[in-house]
Amino acid sequence: KKLIELGVWEYFIFPSINWQPKGIAIRDLIENCQLRDINVLFIDDNHLNLKEAKFYNENLNIAEPQFIQSILSHLSFKGKEDQKLSRLAQYKILEKKSSAKKLFQNDNLKFLESSNIQVELIQNDNILLNINRVVELLERTNQLNFTKIRSKKTEISSLLNDSDYNCALVRVKDNFGDYGLVGFYALNIKQNHLQHFTFSCRILKTLMS
């Protein structure tokens, strides 16, 4: 009620209030958010809670409350501008999907079939309109960047204008929401060789979870 009163409740995802050990709760939360513990910070004023959280999540970052005043200036919290809160919206989709999935009693295939997943390939000049997203996918994606080739905007523009290549951005949506532009590939048609083949790790896990 207090969080609602302060007008910040809408910024929380996967709220969990129970008596289970904090370390296990944090582990479950990280899994639901499809993150890795190395990219998560847990703050608590009790050193035992911090130690317990670390026990269940080996690479978790932990800190005491005084660290909060340093967050806005800390390099680890620097990211791209997101005034529209698009990342929060993506996590809200995960929240809805997690809740809906419970109705299928661990039958993942039926859940995916019911989700009405739609995949769109965006090609030609429409890729140029979204070239910044292509650069972002290639620069920031590691786990599911299958060629590990990083390219600058000028290099990508040249690739898109090369008739030897078939390129496309991948857009995905389902009953729960629009995931936006989540993948990119560049196929050399003559050599049947992929120059780029990358997907957002978080989004791909969402569609296969």
mmCIF file with all atom_site columns, C-alpha atoms in Angstrom:
data_model
loop_
_atom_site.group_PDB
_atom_site.id
_atom_site.type_symbol
_atom_site.label_atom_id
_atom_site.label_alt_id
_atom_site.label_comp_id
_atom_site.label_asym_id
_atom_site.label_entity_id
_atom_site.label_seq_id
_atom_site.pdbx_PDB_ins_code
_atom_site.Cartn_x
_atom_site.Cartn_y
_atom_site.Cartn_z
_atom_site.occupancy
_atom_site.B_iso_or_equiv
_atom_site.pdbx_formal_charge
_atom_site.auth_seq_id
_atom_site.auth_comp_id
_atom_site.auth_asym_id
_atom_site.auth_atom_id
_atom_site.pdbx_PDB_model_num
ATOM 1   C CA . LYS A 1 1   ? 0.000  0.000   0.000   1.00 0.00 ? 1   LYS A CA 1
ATOM 2   C CA . LYS A 1 2   ? 2.864  2.361   0.802   1.00 0.00 ? 2   LYS A CA 1
ATOM 3   C CA . LEU A 1 3   ? 4.502  1.759   -2.571  1.00 0.00 ? 3   LEU A CA 1
ATOM 4   C CA . ILE A 1 4   ? 1.196  2.532   -4.286  1.00 0.00 ? 4   ILE A CA 1
ATOM 5   C CA . GLU A 1 5   ? 0.843  5.663   -2.167  1.00 0.00 ? 5   GLU A CA 1
ATOM 6   C CA . LEU A 1 6   ? 4.332  6.791   -3.251  1.00 0.00 ? 6   LEU A CA 1
ATOM 7   C CA . GLY A 1 7   ? 3.466  6.160   -6.909  1.00 0.00 ? 7   GLY A CA 1
ATOM 8   C CA . VAL A 1 8   ? 6.277  3.663   -7.532  1.00 0.00 ? 8   VAL A CA 1
ATOM 9   C CA . TRP A 1 9   ? 4.503  0.282   -7.445  1.00 0.00 ? 9   TRP A CA 1
ATOM 10  C CA . GLU A 1 10  ? 4.251  0.157   -11.248 1.00 0.00 ? 10  GLU A CA 1
ATOM 11  C CA . TYR A 1 11  ? 8.061  0.050   -11.467 1.00 0.00 ? 11  TYR A CA 1
ATOM 12  C CA . PHE A 1 12  ? 8.310  -3.270  -9.621  1.00 0.00 ? 12  PHE A CA 1
ATOM 13  C CA . ILE A 1 13  ? 8.341  -6.643  -11.400 1.00 0.00 ? 13  ILE A CA 1
ATOM 14  C CA . PHE A 1 14  ? 7.741  -10.159 -10.084 1.00 0.00 ? 14  PHE A CA 1
ATOM 15  C CA . PRO A 1 15  ? 6.845  -9.007  -6.549  1.00 0.00 ? 15  PRO A CA 1
ATOM 16  C CA . SER A 1 16  ? 7.300  -11.783 -4.008  1.00 0.00 ? 16  SER A CA 1
ATOM 17  C CA . ILE A 1 17  ? 6.410  -11.602 -0.328  1.00 0.00 ? 17  ILE A CA 1
ATOM 18  C CA . ASN A 1 18  ? 6.855  -14.804 1.685   1.00 0.00 ? 18  ASN A CA 1
ATOM 19  C CA . TRP A 1 19  ? 8.897  -16.447 4.411   1.00 0.00 ? 19  TRP A CA 1
ATOM 20  C CA . GLN A 1 20  ? 11.231 -18.530 2.254   1.00 0.00 ? 20  GLN A CA 1
ATOM 21  C CA . PRO A 1 21  ? 15.002 -17.877 2.491   1.00 0.00 ? 21  PRO A CA 1
ATOM 22  C CA . LYS A 1 22  ? 16.050 -14.718 0.675   1.00 0.00 ? 22  LYS A CA 1
ATOM 23  C CA . GLY A 1 23  ? 18.782 -16.483 -1.294  1.00 0.00 ? 23  GLY A CA 1
ATOM 24  C CA . ILE A 1 24  ? 16.278 -18.863 -2.869  1.00 0.00 ? 24  ILE A CA 1
ATOM 25  C CA . ALA A 1 25  ? 13.808 -16.043 -3.528  1.00 0.00 ? 25  ALA A CA 1
ATOM 26  C CA . ILE A 1 26  ? 16.518 -14.029 -5.285  1.00 0.00 ? 26  ILE A CA 1
ATOM 27  C CA . ARG A 1 27  ? 17.555 -17.055 -7.347  1.00 0.00 ? 27  ARG A CA 1
ATOM 28  C CA . ASP A 1 28  ? 13.934 -17.559 -8.472  1.00 0.00 ? 28  ASP A CA 1
ATOM 29  C CA . LEU A 1 29  ? 13.555 -13.861 -9.257  1.00 0.00 ? 29  LEU A CA 1
ATOM 30  C CA . ILE A 1 30  ? 16.714 -13.830 -11.388 1.00 0.00 ? 30  ILE A CA 1
ATOM 31  C CA . GLU A 1 31  ? 15.442 -16.871 -13.283 1.00 0.00 ? 31  GLU A CA 1
ATOM 32  C CA . ASN A 1 32  ? 12.012 -15.305 -13.853 1.00 0.00 ? 32  ASN A CA 1
ATOM 33  C CA . CYS A 1 33  ? 13.620 -12.107 -15.157 1.00 0.00 ? 33  CYS A CA 1
ATOM 34  C CA . GLN A 1 34  ? 15.881 -14.239 -17.377 1.00 0.00 ? 34  GLN A CA 1
ATOM 35  C CA . LEU A 1 35  ? 18.973 -12.490 -16.099 1.00 0.00 ? 35  LEU A CA 1
ATOM 36  C CA . ARG A 1 36  ? 22.322 -13.751 -14.802 1.00 0.00 ? 36  ARG A CA 1
ATOM 37  C CA . ASP A 1 37  ? 23.365 -13.270 -11.194 1.00 0.00 ? 37  ASP A CA 1
ATOM 38  C CA . ILE A 1 38  ? 26.542 -11.493 -12.293 1.00 0.00 ? 38  ILE A CA 1
ATOM 39  C CA . ASN A 1 39  ? 24.342 -8.674  -13.660 1.00 0.00 ? 39  ASN A CA 1
ATOM 40  C CA . VAL A 1 40  ? 22.233 -8.292  -10.513 1.00 0.00 ? 40  VAL A CA 1
ATOM 41  C CA . LEU A 1 41  ? 22.782 -6.207  -7.374  1.00 0.00 ? 41  LEU A CA 1
ATOM 42  C CA . PHE A 1 42  ? 21.197 -7.147  -4.038  1.00 0.00 ? 42  PHE A CA 1
ATOM 43  C CA . ILE A 1 43  ? 21.129 -4.536  -1.273  1.00 0.00 ? 43  ILE A CA 1
ATOM 44  C CA . ASP A 1 44  ? 20.366 -5.368  2.361   1.00 0.00 ? 44  ASP A CA 1
ATOM 45  C CA . ASP A 1 45  ? 21.226 -3.921  5.777   1.00 0.00 ? 45  ASP A CA 1
ATOM 46  C CA . ASN A 1 46  ? 21.762 -7.367  7.289   1.00 0.00 ? 46  ASN A CA 1
ATOM 47  C CA . HIS A 1 47  ? 25.132 -8.965  6.546   1.00 0.00 ? 47  HIS A CA 1
ATOM 48  C CA . LEU A 1 48  ? 23.688 -12.464 7.095   1.00 0.00 ? 48  LEU A CA 1
ATOM 49  C CA . ASN A 1 49  ? 21.121 -11.869 4.361   1.00 0.00 ? 49  ASN A CA 1
ATOM 50  C CA . LEU A 1 50  ? 23.896 -10.687 2.064   1.00 0.00 ? 50  LEU A CA 1
ATOM 51  C CA . LYS A 1 51  ? 25.963 -13.816 2.761   1.00 0.00 ? 51  LYS A CA 1
ATOM 52  C CA . GLU A 1 52  ? 22.961 -16.082 2.242   1.00 0.00 ? 52  GLU A CA 1
ATOM 53  C CA . ALA A 1 53  ? 22.073 -14.407 -1.058  1.00 0.00 ? 53  ALA A CA 1
ATOM 54  C CA . LYS A 1 54  ? 25.658 -14.894 -2.221  1.00 0.00 ? 54  LYS A CA 1
ATOM 55  C CA . PHE A 1 55  ? 25.590 -18.562 -1.171  1.00 0.00 ? 55  PHE A CA 1
ATOM 56  C CA . TYR A 1 56  ? 22.659 -19.339 -3.477  1.00 0.00 ? 56  TYR A CA 1
ATOM 57  C CA . ASN A 1 57  ? 23.814 -16.972 -6.246  1.00 0.00 ? 57  ASN A CA 1
ATOM 58  C CA . GLU A 1 58  ? 27.576 -17.267 -6.486  1.00 0.00 ? 58  GLU A CA 1
ATOM 59  C CA . ASN A 1 59  ? 28.204 -14.301 -8.817  1.00 0.00 ? 59  ASN A CA 1
ATOM 60  C CA . LEU A 1 60  ? 25.615 -11.969 -7.294  1.00 0.00 ? 60  LEU A CA 1
ATOM 61  C CA . ASN A 1 61  ? 26.739 -8.421  -6.497  1.00 0.00 ? 61  ASN A CA 1
ATOM 62  C CA . ILE A 1 62  ? 25.886 -7.436  -2.920  1.00 0.00 ? 62  ILE A CA 1
ATOM 63  C CA . ALA A 1 63  ? 26.042 -4.143  -1.036  1.00 0.00 ? 63  ALA A CA 1
ATOM 64  C CA . GLU A 1 64  ? 24.770 -2.362  2.063   1.00 0.00 ? 64  GLU A CA 1
ATOM 65  C CA . PRO A 1 65  ? 22.226 0.516   1.849   1.00 0.00 ? 65  PRO A CA 1
ATOM 66  C CA . GLN A 1 66  ? 24.828 3.308   1.825   1.00 0.00 ? 66  GLN A CA 1
ATOM 67  C CA . PHE A 1 67  ? 25.740 2.214   -1.693  1.00 0.00 ? 67  PHE A CA 1
ATOM 68  C CA . ILE A 1 68  ? 22.385 3.520   -2.966  1.00 0.00 ? 68  ILE A CA 1
ATOM 69  C CA . GLN A 1 69  ? 23.616 7.112   -3.112  1.00 0.00 ? 69  GLN A CA 1
ATOM 70  C CA . SER A 1 70  ? 26.330 6.030   -5.564  1.00 0.00 ? 70  SER A CA 1
ATOM 71  C CA . ILE A 1 71  ? 24.090 4.200   -8.012  1.00 0.00 ? 71  ILE A CA 1
ATOM 72  C CA . LEU A 1 72  ? 23.363 7.077   -10.405 1.00 0.00 ? 72  LEU A CA 1
ATOM 73  C CA . SER A 1 73  ? 27.064 7.855   -10.852 1.00 0.00 ? 73  SER A CA 1
ATOM 74  C CA . HIS A 1 74  ? 28.373 4.275   -10.871 1.00 0.00 ? 74  HIS A CA 1
ATOM 75  C CA . LEU A 1 75  ? 29.720 3.009   -14.213 1.00 0.00 ? 75  LEU A CA 1
ATOM 76  C CA . SER A 1 76  ? 27.957 -0.338  -13.854 1.00 0.00 ? 76  SER A CA 1
ATOM 77  C CA . PHE A 1 77  ? 24.588 1.423   -13.999 1.00 0.00 ? 77  PHE A CA 1
ATOM 78  C CA . LYS A 1 78  ? 25.285 3.427   -17.141 1.00 0.00 ? 78  LYS A CA 1
ATOM 79  C CA . GLY A 1 79  ? 23.048 2.442   -20.055 1.00 0.00 ? 79  GLY A CA 1
ATOM 80  C CA . LYS A 1 80  ? 21.259 3.773   -23.054 1.00 0.00 ? 80  LYS A CA 1
ATOM 81  C CA . GLU A 1 81  ? 18.500 6.376   -22.736 1.00 0.00 ? 81  GLU A CA 1
ATOM 82  C CA . ASP A 1 82  ? 15.121 4.761   -22.064 1.00 0.00 ? 82  ASP A CA 1
ATOM 83  C CA . GLN A 1 83  ? 12.655 7.506   -21.165 1.00 0.00 ? 83  GLN A CA 1
ATOM 84  C CA . LYS A 1 84  ? 9.820  5.416   -22.599 1.00 0.00 ? 84  LYS A CA 1
ATOM 85  C CA . LEU A 1 85  ? 10.692 2.625   -20.133 1.00 0.00 ? 85  LEU A CA 1
ATOM 86  C CA . SER A 1 86  ? 10.755 0.048   -22.929 1.00 0.00 ? 86  SER A CA 1
ATOM 87  C CA . ARG A 1 87  ? 12.926 -2.325  -20.888 1.00 0.00 ? 87  ARG A CA 1
ATOM 88  C CA . LEU A 1 88  ? 10.442 -2.200  -18.021 1.00 0.00 ? 88  LEU A CA 1
ATOM 89  C CA . ALA A 1 89  ? 7.666  -3.006  -20.505 1.00 0.00 ? 89  ALA A CA 1
ATOM 90  C CA . GLN A 1 90  ? 9.605  -6.077  -21.651 1.00 0.00 ? 90  GLN A CA 1
ATOM 91  C CA . TYR A 1 91  ? 9.881  -7.319  -18.084 1.00 0.00 ? 91  TYR A CA 1
ATOM 92  C CA . LYS A 1 92  ? 6.171  -6.728  -17.571 1.00 0.00 ? 92  LYS A CA 1
ATOM 93  C CA . ILE A 1 93  ? 5.588  -9.044  -20.544 1.00 0.00 ? 93  ILE A CA 1
ATOM 94  C CA . LEU A 1 94  ? 7.771  -11.676 -18.868 1.00 0.00 ? 94  LEU A CA 1
ATOM 95  C CA . GLU A 1 95  ? 5.685  -11.272 -15.744 1.00 0.00 ? 95  GLU A CA 1
ATOM 96  C CA . LYS A 1 96  ? 2.438  -11.878 -17.641 1.00 0.00 ? 96  LYS A CA 1
ATOM 97  C CA . LYS A 1 97  ? 3.895  -14.874 -19.467 1.00 0.00 ? 97  LYS A CA 1
ATOM 98  C CA . SER A 1 98  ? 5.168  -16.448 -16.275 1.00 0.00 ? 98  SER A CA 1
ATOM 99  C CA . SER A 1 99  ? 1.731  -16.177 -14.729 1.00 0.00 ? 99  SER A CA 1
ATOM 100 C CA . ALA A 1 100 ? -0.003 -17.590 -17.820 1.00 0.00 ? 100 ALA A CA 1
ATOM 101 C CA . LYS A 1 101 ? 2.464  -20.468 -18.143 1.00 0.00 ? 101 LYS A CA 1
ATOM 102 C CA . LYS A 1 102 ? 1.466  -21.858 -14.741 1.00 0.00 ? 102 LYS A CA 1
ATOM 103 C CA . LEU A 1 103 ? -1.905 -22.830 -16.237 1.00 0.00 ? 103 LEU A CA 1
ATOM 104 C CA . PHE A 1 104 ? -0.234 -25.327 -18.585 1.00 0.00 ? 104 PHE A CA 1
ATOM 105 C CA . GLN A 1 105 ? 1.277  -27.563 -15.876 1.00 0.00 ? 105 GLN A CA 1
ATOM 106 C CA . ASN A 1 106 ? 4.795  -27.598 -17.331 1.00 0.00 ? 106 ASN A CA 1
ATOM 107 C CA . ASP A 1 107 ? 3.598  -28.467 -20.861 1.00 0.00 ? 107 ASP A CA 1
ATOM 108 C CA . ASN A 1 108 ? 5.892  -25.980 -22.596 1.00 0.00 ? 108 ASN A CA 1
ATOM 109 C CA . LEU A 1 109 ? 4.881  -26.943 -26.125 1.00 0.00 ? 109 LEU A CA 1
ATOM 110 C CA . LYS A 1 110 ? 1.182  -26.297 -25.521 1.00 0.00 ? 110 LYS A CA 1
ATOM 111 C CA . PHE A 1 111 ? 2.010  -23.009 -23.844 1.00 0.00 ? 111 PHE A CA 1
ATOM 112 C CA . LEU A 1 112 ? 4.072  -21.843 -26.838 1.00 0.00 ? 112 LEU A CA 1
ATOM 113 C CA . GLU A 1 113 ? 1.357  -22.961 -29.269 1.00 0.00 ? 113 GLU A CA 1
ATOM 114 C CA . SER A 1 114 ? -1.246 -20.990 -27.349 1.00 0.00 ? 114 SER A CA 1
ATOM 115 C CA . SER A 1 115 ? 0.956  -17.868 -27.274 1.00 0.00 ? 115 SER A CA 1
ATOM 116 C CA . ASN A 1 116 ? 0.372  -17.143 -30.982 1.00 0.00 ? 116 ASN A CA 1
ATOM 117 C CA . ILE A 1 117 ? 4.005  -16.228 -31.672 1.00 0.00 ? 117 ILE A CA 1
ATOM 118 C CA . GLN A 1 118 ? 4.404  -14.162 -34.853 1.00 0.00 ? 118 GLN A CA 1
ATOM 119 C CA . VAL A 1 119 ? 7.772  -13.607 -36.511 1.00 0.00 ? 119 VAL A CA 1
ATOM 120 C CA . GLU A 1 120 ? 8.290  -10.858 -39.108 1.00 0.00 ? 120 GLU A CA 1
ATOM 121 C CA . LEU A 1 121 ? 11.375 -10.395 -41.286 1.00 0.00 ? 121 LEU A CA 1
ATOM 122 C CA . ILE A 1 122 ? 12.147 -6.743  -42.024 1.00 0.00 ? 122 ILE A CA 1
ATOM 123 C CA . GLN A 1 123 ? 14.266 -6.258  -45.126 1.00 0.00 ? 123 GLN A CA 1
ATOM 124 C CA . ASN A 1 124 ? 15.543 -3.763  -47.690 1.00 0.00 ? 124 ASN A CA 1
ATOM 125 C CA . ASP A 1 125 ? 15.261 -0.038  -46.889 1.00 0.00 ? 125 ASP A CA 1
ATOM 126 C CA . ASN A 1 126 ? 13.372 -0.747  -43.679 1.00 0.00 ? 126 ASN A CA 1
ATOM 127 C CA . ILE A 1 127 ? 16.589 -2.121  -42.189 1.00 0.00 ? 127 ILE A CA 1
ATOM 128 C CA . LEU A 1 128 ? 18.333 1.188   -42.862 1.00 0.00 ? 128 LEU A CA 1
ATOM 129 C CA . LEU A 1 129 ? 15.574 2.943   -40.938 1.00 0.00 ? 129 LEU A CA 1
ATOM 130 C CA . ASN A 1 130 ? 16.495 0.792   -37.948 1.00 0.00 ? 130 ASN A CA 1
ATOM 131 C CA . ILE A 1 131 ? 20.254 0.588   -38.455 1.00 0.00 ? 131 ILE A CA 1
ATOM 132 C CA . ASN A 1 132 ? 20.984 1.817   -34.926 1.00 0.00 ? 132 ASN A CA 1
ATOM 133 C CA . ARG A 1 133 ? 19.168 -1.236  -33.576 1.00 0.00 ? 133 ARG A CA 1
ATOM 134 C CA . VAL A 1 134 ? 21.293 -3.483  -35.811 1.00 0.00 ? 134 VAL A CA 1
ATOM 135 C CA . VAL A 1 135 ? 24.461 -1.914  -34.412 1.00 0.00 ? 135 VAL A CA 1
ATOM 136 C CA . GLU A 1 136 ? 23.150 -2.331  -30.875 1.00 0.00 ? 136 GLU A CA 1
ATOM 137 C CA . LEU A 1 137 ? 22.354 -6.026  -31.403 1.00 0.00 ? 137 LEU A CA 1
ATOM 138 C CA . LEU A 1 138 ? 25.798 -6.719  -32.835 1.00 0.00 ? 138 LEU A CA 1
ATOM 139 C CA . GLU A 1 139 ? 27.652 -4.761  -30.166 1.00 0.00 ? 139 GLU A CA 1
ATOM 140 C CA . ARG A 1 140 ? 25.769 -5.831  -27.057 1.00 0.00 ? 140 ARG A CA 1
ATOM 141 C CA . THR A 1 141 ? 24.828 -9.448  -27.803 1.00 0.00 ? 141 THR A CA 1
ATOM 142 C CA . ASN A 1 142 ? 27.416 -12.039 -26.854 1.00 0.00 ? 142 ASN A CA 1
ATOM 143 C CA . GLN A 1 143 ? 25.841 -15.324 -25.836 1.00 0.00 ? 143 GLN A CA 1
ATOM 144 C CA . LEU A 1 144 ? 23.701 -15.665 -28.976 1.00 0.00 ? 144 LEU A CA 1
ATOM 145 C CA . ASN A 1 145 ? 25.934 -13.798 -31.405 1.00 0.00 ? 145 ASN A CA 1
ATOM 146 C CA . PHE A 1 146 ? 26.905 -16.839 -33.440 1.00 0.00 ? 146 PHE A CA 1
ATOM 147 C CA . THR A 1 147 ? 29.615 -15.215 -35.575 1.00 0.00 ? 147 THR A CA 1
ATOM 148 C CA . LYS A 1 148 ? 30.892 -12.767 -32.911 1.00 0.00 ? 148 LYS A CA 1
ATOM 149 C CA . ILE A 1 149 ? 31.586 -10.194 -35.649 1.00 0.00 ? 149 ILE A CA 1
ATOM 150 C CA . ARG A 1 150 ? 31.144 -6.563  -34.574 1.00 0.00 ? 150 ARG A CA 1
ATOM 151 C CA . SER A 1 151 ? 30.414 -4.035  -37.315 1.00 0.00 ? 151 SER A CA 1
ATOM 152 C CA . LYS A 1 152 ? 30.170 -0.271  -37.401 1.00 0.00 ? 152 LYS A CA 1
ATOM 153 C CA . LYS A 1 153 ? 27.242 1.566   -38.936 1.00 0.00 ? 153 LYS A CA 1
ATOM 154 C CA . THR A 1 154 ? 29.181 2.288   -42.154 1.00 0.00 ? 154 THR A CA 1
ATOM 155 C CA . GLU A 1 155 ? 30.085 -1.384  -42.540 1.00 0.00 ? 155 GLU A CA 1
ATOM 156 C CA . ILE A 1 156 ? 26.500 -2.463  -42.063 1.00 0.00 ? 156 ILE A CA 1
ATOM 157 C CA . SER A 1 157 ? 25.298 0.094   -44.619 1.00 0.00 ? 157 SER A CA 1
ATOM 158 C CA . SER A 1 158 ? 27.732 -1.321  -47.162 1.00 0.00 ? 158 SER A CA 1
ATOM 159 C CA . LEU A 1 159 ? 26.554 -4.826  -46.386 1.00 0.00 ? 159 LEU A CA 1
ATOM 160 C CA . LEU A 1 160 ? 22.910 -3.873  -46.909 1.00 0.00 ? 160 LEU A CA 1
ATOM 161 C CA . ASN A 1 161 ? 23.736 -2.415  -50.320 1.00 0.00 ? 161 ASN A CA 1
ATOM 162 C CA . ASP A 1 162 ? 25.686 -5.488  -51.419 1.00 0.00 ? 162 ASP A CA 1
ATOM 163 C CA . SER A 1 163 ? 23.586 -7.673  -53.732 1.00 0.00 ? 163 SER A CA 1
ATOM 164 C CA . ASP A 1 164 ? 25.536 -10.732 -52.599 1.00 0.00 ? 164 ASP A CA 1
ATOM 165 C CA . TYR A 1 165 ? 23.861 -10.536 -49.198 1.00 0.00 ? 165 TYR A CA 1
ATOM 166 C CA . ASN A 1 166 ? 20.372 -11.330 -47.982 1.00 0.00 ? 166 ASN A CA 1
ATOM 167 C CA . CYS A 1 167 ? 19.801 -9.403  -44.743 1.00 0.00 ? 167 CYS A CA 1
ATOM 168 C CA . ALA A 1 168 ? 16.874 -9.087  -42.364 1.00 0.00 ? 168 ALA A CA 1
ATOM 169 C CA . LEU A 1 169 ? 15.897 -7.781  -38.968 1.00 0.00 ? 169 LEU A CA 1
ATOM 170 C CA . VAL A 1 170 ? 13.677 -10.097 -36.938 1.00 0.00 ? 170 VAL A CA 1
ATOM 171 C CA . ARG A 1 171 ? 10.642 -8.746  -35.133 1.00 0.00 ? 171 ARG A CA 1
ATOM 172 C CA . VAL A 1 172 ? 8.565  -10.881 -32.752 1.00 0.00 ? 172 VAL A CA 1
ATOM 173 C CA . LYS A 1 173 ? 5.253  -10.473 -30.990 1.00 0.00 ? 173 LYS A CA 1
ATOM 174 C CA . ASP A 1 174 ? 2.724  -12.754 -29.312 1.00 0.00 ? 174 ASP A CA 1
ATOM 175 C CA . ASN A 1 175 ? -0.417 -12.598 -27.206 1.00 0.00 ? 175 ASN A CA 1
ATOM 176 C CA . PHE A 1 176 ? 1.518  -11.007 -24.362 1.00 0.00 ? 176 PHE A CA 1
ATOM 177 C CA . GLY A 1 177 ? 3.101  -8.115  -26.233 1.00 0.00 ? 177 GLY A CA 1
ATOM 178 C CA . ASP A 1 178 ? 5.461  -6.835  -28.911 1.00 0.00 ? 178 ASP A CA 1
ATOM 179 C CA . TYR A 1 179 ? 9.116  -7.724  -28.295 1.00 0.00 ? 179 TYR A CA 1
ATOM 180 C CA . GLY A 1 180 ? 10.326 -5.404  -31.041 1.00 0.00 ? 180 GLY A CA 1
ATOM 181 C CA . LEU A 1 181 ? 13.448 -5.985  -33.126 1.00 0.00 ? 181 LEU A CA 1
ATOM 182 C CA . VAL A 1 182 ? 15.185 -8.945  -31.510 1.00 0.00 ? 182 VAL A CA 1
ATOM 183 C CA . GLY A 1 183 ? 17.497 -10.407 -34.156 1.00 0.00 ? 183 GLY A CA 1
ATOM 184 C CA . PHE A 1 184 ? 19.538 -9.764  -37.281 1.00 0.00 ? 184 PHE A CA 1
ATOM 185 C CA . TYR A 1 185 ? 21.163 -11.909 -39.943 1.00 0.00 ? 185 TYR A CA 1
ATOM 186 C CA . ALA A 1 186 ? 23.296 -11.249 -43.011 1.00 0.00 ? 186 ALA A CA 1
ATOM 187 C CA . LEU A 1 187 ? 23.668 -14.225 -45.360 1.00 0.00 ? 187 LEU A CA 1
ATOM 188 C CA . ASN A 1 188 ? 26.169 -14.276 -48.221 1.00 0.00 ? 188 ASN A CA 1
ATOM 189 C CA . ILE A 1 189 ? 24.040 -15.921 -50.876 1.00 0.00 ? 189 ILE A CA 1
ATOM 190 C CA . LYS A 1 190 ? 26.895 -16.916 -53.193 1.00 0.00 ? 190 LYS A CA 1
ATOM 191 C CA . GLN A 1 191 ? 28.994 -18.522 -50.469 1.00 0.00 ? 191 GLN A CA 1
ATOM 192 C CA . ASN A 1 192 ? 26.040 -19.696 -48.341 1.00 0.00 ? 192 ASN A CA 1
ATOM 193 C CA . HIS A 1 193 ? 27.874 -18.164 -45.383 1.00 0.00 ? 193 HIS A CA 1
ATOM 194 C CA . LEU A 1 194 ? 26.515 -16.122 -42.473 1.00 0.00 ? 194 LEU A CA 1
ATOM 195 C CA . GLN A 1 195 ? 28.329 -12.856 -41.840 1.00 0.00 ? 195 GLN A CA 1
ATOM 196 C CA . HIS A 1 196 ? 25.990 -12.047 -38.951 1.00 0.00 ? 196 HIS A CA 1
ATOM 197 C CA . PHE A 1 197 ? 23.499 -14.167 -37.036 1.00 0.00 ? 197 PHE A CA 1
ATOM 198 C CA . THR A 1 198 ? 22.505 -12.745 -33.675 1.00 0.00 ? 198 THR A CA 1
ATOM 199 C CA . PHE A 1 199 ? 19.531 -12.654 -31.324 1.00 0.00 ? 199 PHE A CA 1
ATOM 200 C CA . SER A 1 200 ? 18.795 -10.873 -28.089 1.00 0.00 ? 200 SER A CA 1
ATOM 201 C CA . CYS A 1 201 ? 19.569 -13.461 -25.405 1.00 0.00 ? 201 CYS A CA 1
ATOM 202 C CA . ARG A 1 202 ? 16.748 -12.362 -23.142 1.00 0.00 ? 202 ARG A CA 1
ATOM 203 C CA . ILE A 1 203 ? 14.143 -12.371 -25.891 1.00 0.00 ? 203 ILE A CA 1
ATOM 204 C CA . LEU A 1 204 ? 15.149 -15.726 -27.344 1.00 0.00 ? 204 LEU A CA 1
ATOM 205 C CA . LYS A 1 205 ? 14.916 -17.322 -23.898 1.00 0.00 ? 205 LYS A CA 1
ATOM 206 C CA . THR A 1 206 ? 11.483 -15.761 -23.522 1.00 0.00 ? 206 THR A CA 1
ATOM 207 C CA . LEU A 1 207 ? 10.211 -17.398 -26.683 1.00 0.00 ? 207 LEU A CA 1
ATOM 208 C CA . MET A 1 208 ? 11.672 -20.797 -25.832 1.00 0.00 ? 208 MET A CA 1
ATOM 209 C CA . SER A 1 209 ? 11.061 -20.856 -22.107 1.00 0.00 ? 209 SER A CA 1
#
